Short mmCIF file of C-alpha atoms in Angstrom, two decimals:
data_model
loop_
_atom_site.label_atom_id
_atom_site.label_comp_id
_atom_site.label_asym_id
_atom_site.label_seq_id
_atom_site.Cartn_x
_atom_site.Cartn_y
_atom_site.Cartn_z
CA UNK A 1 -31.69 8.51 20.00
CA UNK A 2 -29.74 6.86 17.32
CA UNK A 3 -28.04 10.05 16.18
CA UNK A 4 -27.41 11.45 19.64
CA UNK A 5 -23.51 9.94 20.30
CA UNK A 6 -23.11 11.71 16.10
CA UNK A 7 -24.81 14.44 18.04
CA UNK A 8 -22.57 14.84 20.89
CA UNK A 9 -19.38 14.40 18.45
CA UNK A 10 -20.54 17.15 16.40
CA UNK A 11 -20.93 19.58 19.50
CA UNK A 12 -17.28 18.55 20.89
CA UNK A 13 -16.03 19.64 17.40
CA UNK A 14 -17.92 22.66 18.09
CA UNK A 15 -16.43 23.46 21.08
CA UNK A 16 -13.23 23.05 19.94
CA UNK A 17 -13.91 25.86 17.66
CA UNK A 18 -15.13 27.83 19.66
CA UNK A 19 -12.65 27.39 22.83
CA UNK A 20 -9.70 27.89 20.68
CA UNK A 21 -8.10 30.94 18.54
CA UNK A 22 -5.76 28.90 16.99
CA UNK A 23 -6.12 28.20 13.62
CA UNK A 24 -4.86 24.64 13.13
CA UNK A 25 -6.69 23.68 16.54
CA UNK A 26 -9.72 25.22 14.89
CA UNK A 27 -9.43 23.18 12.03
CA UNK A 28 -9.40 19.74 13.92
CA UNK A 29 -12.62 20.38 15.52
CA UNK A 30 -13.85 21.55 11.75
CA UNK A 31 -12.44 17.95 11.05
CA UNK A 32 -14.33 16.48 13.60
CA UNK A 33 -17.39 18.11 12.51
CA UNK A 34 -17.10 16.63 9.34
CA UNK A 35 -16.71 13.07 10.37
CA UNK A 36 -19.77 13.63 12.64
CA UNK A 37 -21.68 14.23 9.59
CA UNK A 38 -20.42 11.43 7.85
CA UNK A 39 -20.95 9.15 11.10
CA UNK A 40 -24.64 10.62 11.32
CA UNK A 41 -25.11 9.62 7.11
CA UNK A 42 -24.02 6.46 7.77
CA UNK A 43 -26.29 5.47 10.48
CA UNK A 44 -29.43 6.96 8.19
CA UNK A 45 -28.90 4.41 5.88
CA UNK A 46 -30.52 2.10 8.17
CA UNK A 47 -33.88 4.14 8.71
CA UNK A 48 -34.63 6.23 5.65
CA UNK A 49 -32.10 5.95 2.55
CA UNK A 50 -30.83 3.46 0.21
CA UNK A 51 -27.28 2.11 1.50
CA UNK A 52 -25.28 2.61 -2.13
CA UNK A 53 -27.01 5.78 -1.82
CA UNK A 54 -25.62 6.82 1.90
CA UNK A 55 -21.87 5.36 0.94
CA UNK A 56 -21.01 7.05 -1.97
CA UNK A 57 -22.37 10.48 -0.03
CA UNK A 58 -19.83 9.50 2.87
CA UNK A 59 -17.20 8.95 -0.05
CA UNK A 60 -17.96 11.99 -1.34
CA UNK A 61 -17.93 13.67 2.06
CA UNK A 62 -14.81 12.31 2.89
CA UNK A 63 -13.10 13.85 -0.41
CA UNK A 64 -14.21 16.87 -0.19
CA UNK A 65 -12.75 17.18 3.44
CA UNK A 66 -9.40 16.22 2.17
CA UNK A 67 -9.54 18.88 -0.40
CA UNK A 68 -10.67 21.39 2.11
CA UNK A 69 -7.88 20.68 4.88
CA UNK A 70 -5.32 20.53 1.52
CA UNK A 71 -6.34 24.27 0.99
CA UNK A 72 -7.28 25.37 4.62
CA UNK A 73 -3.92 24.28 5.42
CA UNK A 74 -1.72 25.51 3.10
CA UNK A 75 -3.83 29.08 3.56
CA UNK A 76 -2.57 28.75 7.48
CA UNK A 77 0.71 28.05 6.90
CA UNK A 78 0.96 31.05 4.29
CA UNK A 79 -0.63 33.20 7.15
CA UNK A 80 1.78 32.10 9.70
CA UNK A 81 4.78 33.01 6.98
CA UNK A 82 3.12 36.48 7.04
CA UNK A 83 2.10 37.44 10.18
CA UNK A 84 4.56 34.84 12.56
CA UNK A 85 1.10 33.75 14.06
CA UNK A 86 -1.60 31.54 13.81
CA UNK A 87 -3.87 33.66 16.43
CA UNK A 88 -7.38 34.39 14.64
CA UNK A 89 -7.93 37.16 16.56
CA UNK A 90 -4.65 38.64 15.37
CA UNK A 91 -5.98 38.31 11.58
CA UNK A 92 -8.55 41.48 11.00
CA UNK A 93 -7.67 42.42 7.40
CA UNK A 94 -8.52 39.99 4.15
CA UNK A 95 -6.23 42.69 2.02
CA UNK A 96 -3.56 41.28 0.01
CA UNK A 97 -0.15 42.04 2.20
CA UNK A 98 1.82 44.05 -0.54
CA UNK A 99 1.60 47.35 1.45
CA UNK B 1 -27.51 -13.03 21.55
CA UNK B 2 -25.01 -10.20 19.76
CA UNK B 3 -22.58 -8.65 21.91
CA UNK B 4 -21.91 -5.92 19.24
CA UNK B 5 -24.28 -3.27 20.58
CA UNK B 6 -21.49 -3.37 23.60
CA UNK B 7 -19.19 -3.72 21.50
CA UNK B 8 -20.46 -0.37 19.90
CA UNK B 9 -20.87 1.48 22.50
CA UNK B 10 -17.46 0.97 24.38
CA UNK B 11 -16.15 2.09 21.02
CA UNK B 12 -17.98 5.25 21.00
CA UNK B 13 -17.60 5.86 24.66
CA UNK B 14 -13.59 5.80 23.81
CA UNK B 15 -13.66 7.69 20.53
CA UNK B 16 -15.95 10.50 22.22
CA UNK B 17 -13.17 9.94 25.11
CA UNK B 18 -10.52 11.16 22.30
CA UNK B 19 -12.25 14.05 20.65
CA UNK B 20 -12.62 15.20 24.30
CA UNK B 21 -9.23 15.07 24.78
CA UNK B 22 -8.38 17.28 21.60
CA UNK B 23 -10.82 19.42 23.44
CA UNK B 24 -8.83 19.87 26.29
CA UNK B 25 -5.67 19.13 25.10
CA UNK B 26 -2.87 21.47 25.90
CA UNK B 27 -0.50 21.58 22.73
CA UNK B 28 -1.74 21.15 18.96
CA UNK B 29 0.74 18.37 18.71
CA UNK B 30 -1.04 16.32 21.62
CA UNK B 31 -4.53 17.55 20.01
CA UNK B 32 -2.78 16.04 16.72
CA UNK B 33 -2.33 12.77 17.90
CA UNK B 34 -5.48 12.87 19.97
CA UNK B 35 -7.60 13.30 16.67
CA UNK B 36 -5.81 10.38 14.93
CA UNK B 37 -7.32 8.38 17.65
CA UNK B 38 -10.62 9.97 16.91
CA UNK B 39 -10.36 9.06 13.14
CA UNK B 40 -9.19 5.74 14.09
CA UNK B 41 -11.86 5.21 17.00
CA UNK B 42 -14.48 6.31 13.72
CA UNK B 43 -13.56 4.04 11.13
CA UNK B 44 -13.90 1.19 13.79
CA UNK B 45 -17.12 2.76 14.47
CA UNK B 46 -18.15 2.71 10.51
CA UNK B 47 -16.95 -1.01 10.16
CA UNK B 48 -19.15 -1.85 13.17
CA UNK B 49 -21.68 -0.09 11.08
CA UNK B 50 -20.80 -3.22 8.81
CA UNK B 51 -19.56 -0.81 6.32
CA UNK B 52 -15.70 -1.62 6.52
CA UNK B 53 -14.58 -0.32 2.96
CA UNK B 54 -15.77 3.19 4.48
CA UNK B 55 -13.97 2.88 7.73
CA UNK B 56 -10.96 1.78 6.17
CA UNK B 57 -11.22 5.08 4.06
CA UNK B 58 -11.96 6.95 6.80
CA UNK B 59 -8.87 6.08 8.84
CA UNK B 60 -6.60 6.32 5.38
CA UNK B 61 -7.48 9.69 4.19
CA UNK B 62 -8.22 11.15 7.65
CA UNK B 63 -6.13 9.42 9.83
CA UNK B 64 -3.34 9.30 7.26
CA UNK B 65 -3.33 11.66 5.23
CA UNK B 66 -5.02 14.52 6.98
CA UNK B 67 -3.23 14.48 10.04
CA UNK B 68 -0.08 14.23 8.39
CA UNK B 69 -1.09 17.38 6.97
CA UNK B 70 -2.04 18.94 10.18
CA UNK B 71 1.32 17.27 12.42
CA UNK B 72 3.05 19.53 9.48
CA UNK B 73 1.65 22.85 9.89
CA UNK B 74 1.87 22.46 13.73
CA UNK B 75 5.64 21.99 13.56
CA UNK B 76 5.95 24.71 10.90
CA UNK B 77 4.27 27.33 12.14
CA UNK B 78 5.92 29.60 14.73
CA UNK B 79 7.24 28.48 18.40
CA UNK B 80 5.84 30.11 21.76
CA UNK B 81 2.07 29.42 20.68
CA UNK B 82 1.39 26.05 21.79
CA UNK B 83 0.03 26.57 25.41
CA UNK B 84 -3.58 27.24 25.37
CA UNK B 85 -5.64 28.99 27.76
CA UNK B 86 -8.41 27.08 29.50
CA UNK B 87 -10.74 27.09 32.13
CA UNK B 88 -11.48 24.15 34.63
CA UNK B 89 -14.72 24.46 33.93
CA UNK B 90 -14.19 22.98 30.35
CA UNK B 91 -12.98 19.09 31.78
CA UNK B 92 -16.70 18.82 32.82
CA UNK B 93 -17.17 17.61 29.37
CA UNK B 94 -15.67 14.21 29.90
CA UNK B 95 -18.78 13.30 31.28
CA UNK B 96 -20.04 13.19 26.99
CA UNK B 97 -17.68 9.97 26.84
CA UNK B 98 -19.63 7.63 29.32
CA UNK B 99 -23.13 9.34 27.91
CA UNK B 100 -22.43 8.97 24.14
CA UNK B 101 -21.26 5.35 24.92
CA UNK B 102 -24.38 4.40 26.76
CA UNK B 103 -26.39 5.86 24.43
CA UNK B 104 -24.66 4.37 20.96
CA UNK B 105 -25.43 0.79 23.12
CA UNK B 106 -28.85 1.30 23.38
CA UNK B 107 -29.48 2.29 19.68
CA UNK B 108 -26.82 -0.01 18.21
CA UNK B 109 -28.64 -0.45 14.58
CA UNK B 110 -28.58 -4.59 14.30
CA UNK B 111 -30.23 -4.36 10.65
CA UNK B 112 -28.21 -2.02 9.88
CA UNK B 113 -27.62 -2.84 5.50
CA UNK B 114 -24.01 -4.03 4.60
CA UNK B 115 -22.05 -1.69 2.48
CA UNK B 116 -19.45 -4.06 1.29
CA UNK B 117 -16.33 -2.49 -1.19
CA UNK B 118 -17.70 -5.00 -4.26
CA UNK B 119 -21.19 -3.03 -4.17
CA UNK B 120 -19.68 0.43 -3.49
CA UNK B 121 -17.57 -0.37 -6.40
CA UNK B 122 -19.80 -2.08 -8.33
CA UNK B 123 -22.05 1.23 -7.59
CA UNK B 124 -19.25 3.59 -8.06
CA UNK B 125 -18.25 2.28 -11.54
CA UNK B 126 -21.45 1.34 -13.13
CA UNK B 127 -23.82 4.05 -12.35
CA UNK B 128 -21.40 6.91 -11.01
CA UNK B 129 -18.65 7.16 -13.17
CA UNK B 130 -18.89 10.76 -13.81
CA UNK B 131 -19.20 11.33 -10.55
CA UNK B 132 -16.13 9.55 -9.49
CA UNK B 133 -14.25 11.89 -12.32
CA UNK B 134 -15.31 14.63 -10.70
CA UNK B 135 -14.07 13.94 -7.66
CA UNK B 136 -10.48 12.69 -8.86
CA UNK B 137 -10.41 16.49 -10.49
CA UNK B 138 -11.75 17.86 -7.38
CA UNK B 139 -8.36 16.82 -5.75
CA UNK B 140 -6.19 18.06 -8.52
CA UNK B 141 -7.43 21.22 -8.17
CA UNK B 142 -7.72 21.35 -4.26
CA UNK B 143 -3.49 20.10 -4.91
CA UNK B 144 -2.98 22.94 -7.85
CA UNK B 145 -4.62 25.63 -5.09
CA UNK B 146 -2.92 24.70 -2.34
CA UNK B 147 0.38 24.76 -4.29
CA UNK B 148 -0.56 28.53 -5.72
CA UNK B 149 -1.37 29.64 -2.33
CA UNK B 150 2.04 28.30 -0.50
CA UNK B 151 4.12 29.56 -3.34
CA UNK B 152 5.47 33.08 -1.96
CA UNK B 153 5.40 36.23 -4.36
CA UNK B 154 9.17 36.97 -4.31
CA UNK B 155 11.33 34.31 -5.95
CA UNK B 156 8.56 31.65 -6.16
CA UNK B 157 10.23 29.67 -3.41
CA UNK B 158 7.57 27.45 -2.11
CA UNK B 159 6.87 27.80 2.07
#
């Protein structure tokens, strides 16, 4: 029960994924997914692990994210320079555009 | 007797009540704002936790920096795409807020340990250093690959 609200966080960032086909929209609930996780590390520190332990895996967590929205980012805006959309569905190649 | 497990749960209830919002929001730029909330609404959480050196961080880099990042690439990328289609059916899930609240009060950890910033850092510098190295080149490199991705093939004028 103590991990349900983390619980019910991480599903809302799922269904923000899911419900949208736009890729920066898609991203936020990736974002949200993320801080789920780290919301769900932080409250095991009180039942099973060692709290240094727990807060530099949240630190951790929390760079990685930024390095992965840095790139996921800069990869959509690239793909809306190319193909004047950020609509997933619109994407179905992973060739390099020099036709 | 500690009013913090109310406190805790009113704060989750209203946090949930935000990342439902970005679920249901409209336009990315109202979903934008909506998730700062969220991040906000989660480092409160995390200082409740009585960890406030990671909520802090959490609203800095995610609140901050991230969404600055994201408020960017929603006003950069092309017009005419901002209305999103949705069913009714979807606003069903604002009944999560009231339900994640009530539940976060009920299981409100009151022994939970205190992560204070003089033992993370303590931790960090003492026993992680390498660690912390890695990170700090983790960024470079996430910075160096997002540069080499914006940077267009003809010219080499950056997007």
């Amino acid at each position: 029960m103590t991990y349900l609200p983390a619980v019910i966080l991480a599903l809302i960032g799922l269904g923000i994924i899911i419900k949208n086909r736009q890729a920066v929209l898609m991203f936020m609930g990736v974002e949200i997914l993320l801080a789920a996780g780290n919301w769900t590390a932080l409250l095991a520190a009180d039942q099973h692990l060692i709290s240094q332990h727990v807060a530099v895996f949240v630190l951790f967590s929390i760079v990685v994210a930024a390095a992965e929205a840095t790139i996921g980012l800069s990869i959509v805006l690239r793909l809306a320079q190319r193909h004047q959309t950020i609509d997933v569905t619109r994407f179905s190649t992973l060739r390099d555009g020099r036709e | 007797m500690s009013v913090m497990p109310e406190i805790y749960g009113i704060t989750t209830a209203i946090t949930v009540a935000f990342a439902v919002g970005v679920l249901l929001a409209k336009k990315p730029l109202l979903a934008g704002y909506l998730l700062t909330l969220t991040m906000v609404g989660l480092g409160a959480l995390f200082w409740e936790l009585k960890s406030p050196l990671l909520g802090g961080l959490q609203i800095l880099v995610y609140g901050g920096g991230v969404l600055i990042m994201v408020l960017f690439v929603v006003m950069l990328t092309p017009s005419g795409q901002s209305s999103v289609d949705w069913s009714s059916s979807w606003r069903a899930a604002w009944i999560l807020s009231p339900v994640a609240g009530y539940l976060a009060s009920r299981s409100y950890p009151l022994h939970a340990p205190v992560i204070s910033g003089q033992l993370l850092g303590r931790w960090l510098l003492m026993r992680q250093g390498l660690s912390l190295e890695v990170l700090a080149v983790l960024l470079l490199l996430a910075l160096v690959a997002a540069l080499a991705i914006a940077i267009t093939q003809k010219g080499g004028e950056a997007s």
